[in-house]
Amino acid sequence: MPTVDVHTHLYPPLYTSLLRSRTTVPYIFPSPTAGDRLVILPGEDTSSPTRGRPIAPSYHSISHKLSFMSRHGIDISVLSLANPWLDWLPPAEAGSVAREVNDDMDATCGQHPGKLFFFATLPLSASVEEIVAETRRVARLKYCRGVILGTSGLGNGLDDARLDGVWQALAEENLVVFLHPHYGLPGEVYGPRAGEYGHVLPLALGFPLETTIAVTRMLLSGVFERFERLQVLLAHSGGTLPFLAGRIESCILHDGHLSKEGKIEGRRKVWDVLRKNIYLDAVIYGEPGLKAAIDVSGSDRLMFGTDHPFFPPLGEDEDEEWLSVKLNSQAVQSALGGDKAHVEAVMGGNAVKILRLS
Ligand code: URA
Ligand code: ZN
């Protein structure tokens, strides 16, 4: 059974050259003292020469991706553009850049047939018609198996009714939506000492809570009642959704406003959506989080990932085994008690089936 990485990013050279031409977030900052720095998160945009994070060749080089894969025993990668995707492009440019990026990804995968597939990127700042047209177009690209999506939607989040045409196209085309965070939480929640704590608060907490809120808004607005076939792969094992599902379900059942509006009758339970519409990646770095993911969605809906090129070893040597990868594969082993068939399914078998990778 192949090992498959469903959460692995790339900034293709055509995207990094766009970032190099910019001086507002997102951009690449050529630091006079600290090399090229990737500045993408709202909180990273300071005046420090070490703002953001170093951008190594592994962020954009496909040969680095392939050697990372062979070093970690990964047979197949499902690539996705990393955050913040094309969310920031002026509307008039988004459609053409999306086509270029998606065609480029497809061509890259075509150079390594069977080894690389990808999640496409949608031009979210363009019109709904353009987004739907790109959805229909990428569904016909040979190596595309879904789309990666942030939480901002058309600007008002994923519970925006204007997205219905997009959900419909994605469901009809059998494209999995890989839902991934970028914006985190408002900076104030991290407090005045946030600067002392590096990236820990936004990445460990801001990202997963952003995903949890985004998917809960989809649940509350009835997306999964209107589009019963829609399939969503949640990054980072669903943020905190598996842990909070019971509380979300109970808050709905006890909400007088929803009851008065008739919004409780006829709705699907959170548990049902988790079991039928949600896939979870296994990027949570520990056994308890992974067990919660398995409990709510089933090990048949869980897929291994690495989040490469993020979380590299802190030392100089990127060619060693990555701790971040080891933590995730160890968690799969221990959460499943070493059950070989289930471990193989999570490490690759599920992805082969769900994403049609054979
Ligand atoms: N940091 C990011 O900005 N994106 C990721 O996917 C992981 C870490
Ligand atoms: Zn990621």
mmCIF file with all atom_site columns, C-alpha atoms and ligand atoms in Angstrom, residues 7 9 40-41 53 83 180 203 207 307 310-311, ligand 1:
data_model
loop_
_atom_site.group_PDB
_atom_site.id
_atom_site.type_symbol
_atom_site.label_atom_id
_atom_site.label_alt_id
_atom_site.label_comp_id
_atom_site.label_asym_id
_atom_site.label_entity_id
_atom_site.label_seq_id
_atom_site.pdbx_PDB_ins_code
_atom_site.Cartn_x
_atom_site.Cartn_y
_atom_site.Cartn_z
_atom_site.occupancy
_atom_site.B_iso_or_equiv
_atom_site.pdbx_formal_charge
_atom_site.auth_seq_id
_atom_site.auth_comp_id
_atom_site.auth_asym_id
_atom_site.auth_atom_id
_atom_site.pdbx_PDB_model_num
ATOM   1  C CA . HIS A 1 7   ? -1.369 17.941 2.984  1.00 0.00 ? 7   HIS A CA 1
ATOM   2  C CA . HIS A 1 9   ? 2.214  22.644 -0.217 1.00 0.00 ? 9   HIS A CA 1
ATOM   3  C CA . ILE A 1 40  ? 2.185  36.080 4.633  1.00 0.00 ? 40  ILE A CA 1
ATOM   4  C CA . LEU A 1 41  ? 0.372  36.182 7.976  1.00 0.00 ? 41  LEU A CA 1
ATOM   5  C CA . ARG A 1 53  ? 10.029 33.244 8.144  1.00 0.00 ? 53  ARG A CA 1
ATOM   6  C CA . ASN A 1 83  ? -1.733 30.117 1.916  1.00 0.00 ? 83  ASN A CA 1
ATOM   7  C CA . HIS A 1 180 ? -7.256 25.249 5.146  1.00 0.00 ? 180 HIS A CA 1
ATOM   8  C CA . LEU A 1 203 ? -0.237 28.469 14.312 1.00 0.00 ? 203 LEU A CA 1
ATOM   9  C CA . PHE A 1 207 ? -5.254 28.236 12.637 1.00 0.00 ? 207 PHE A CA 1
ATOM   10 C CA . ASP A 1 307 ? 2.259  20.168 5.917  1.00 0.00 ? 307 ASP A CA 1
ATOM   11 C CA . PHE A 1 310 ? 6.214  24.173 6.872  1.00 0.00 ? 310 PHE A CA 1
ATOM   12 C CA . PHE A 1 311 ? 7.666  23.024 10.199 1.00 0.00 ? 311 PHE A CA 1
HETATM 13 N N1 . URA B 2 .   ? 2.138  28.003 8.328  1.00 0.00 ? 1   URA B N1 1
HETATM 14 C C1 . URA B 2 .   ? 1.455  28.453 7.270  1.00 0.00 ? 1   URA B C1 1
HETATM 15 O O1 . URA B 2 .   ? 1.461  29.631 6.962  1.00 0.00 ? 1   URA B O1 1
HETATM 16 N N2 . URA B 2 .   ? 0.780  27.596 6.530  1.00 0.00 ? 1   URA B N2 1
HETATM 17 C C2 . URA B 2 .   ? 0.742  26.308 6.796  1.00 0.00 ? 1   URA B C2 1
HETATM 18 O O2 . URA B 2 .   ? 0.104  25.569 6.057  1.00 0.00 ? 1   URA B O2 1
HETATM 19 C C3 . URA B 2 .   ? 1.448  25.841 7.917  1.00 0.00 ? 1   URA B C3 1
HETATM 20 C C4 . URA B 2 .   ? 2.136  26.717 8.661  1.00 0.00 ? 1   URA B C4 1
#
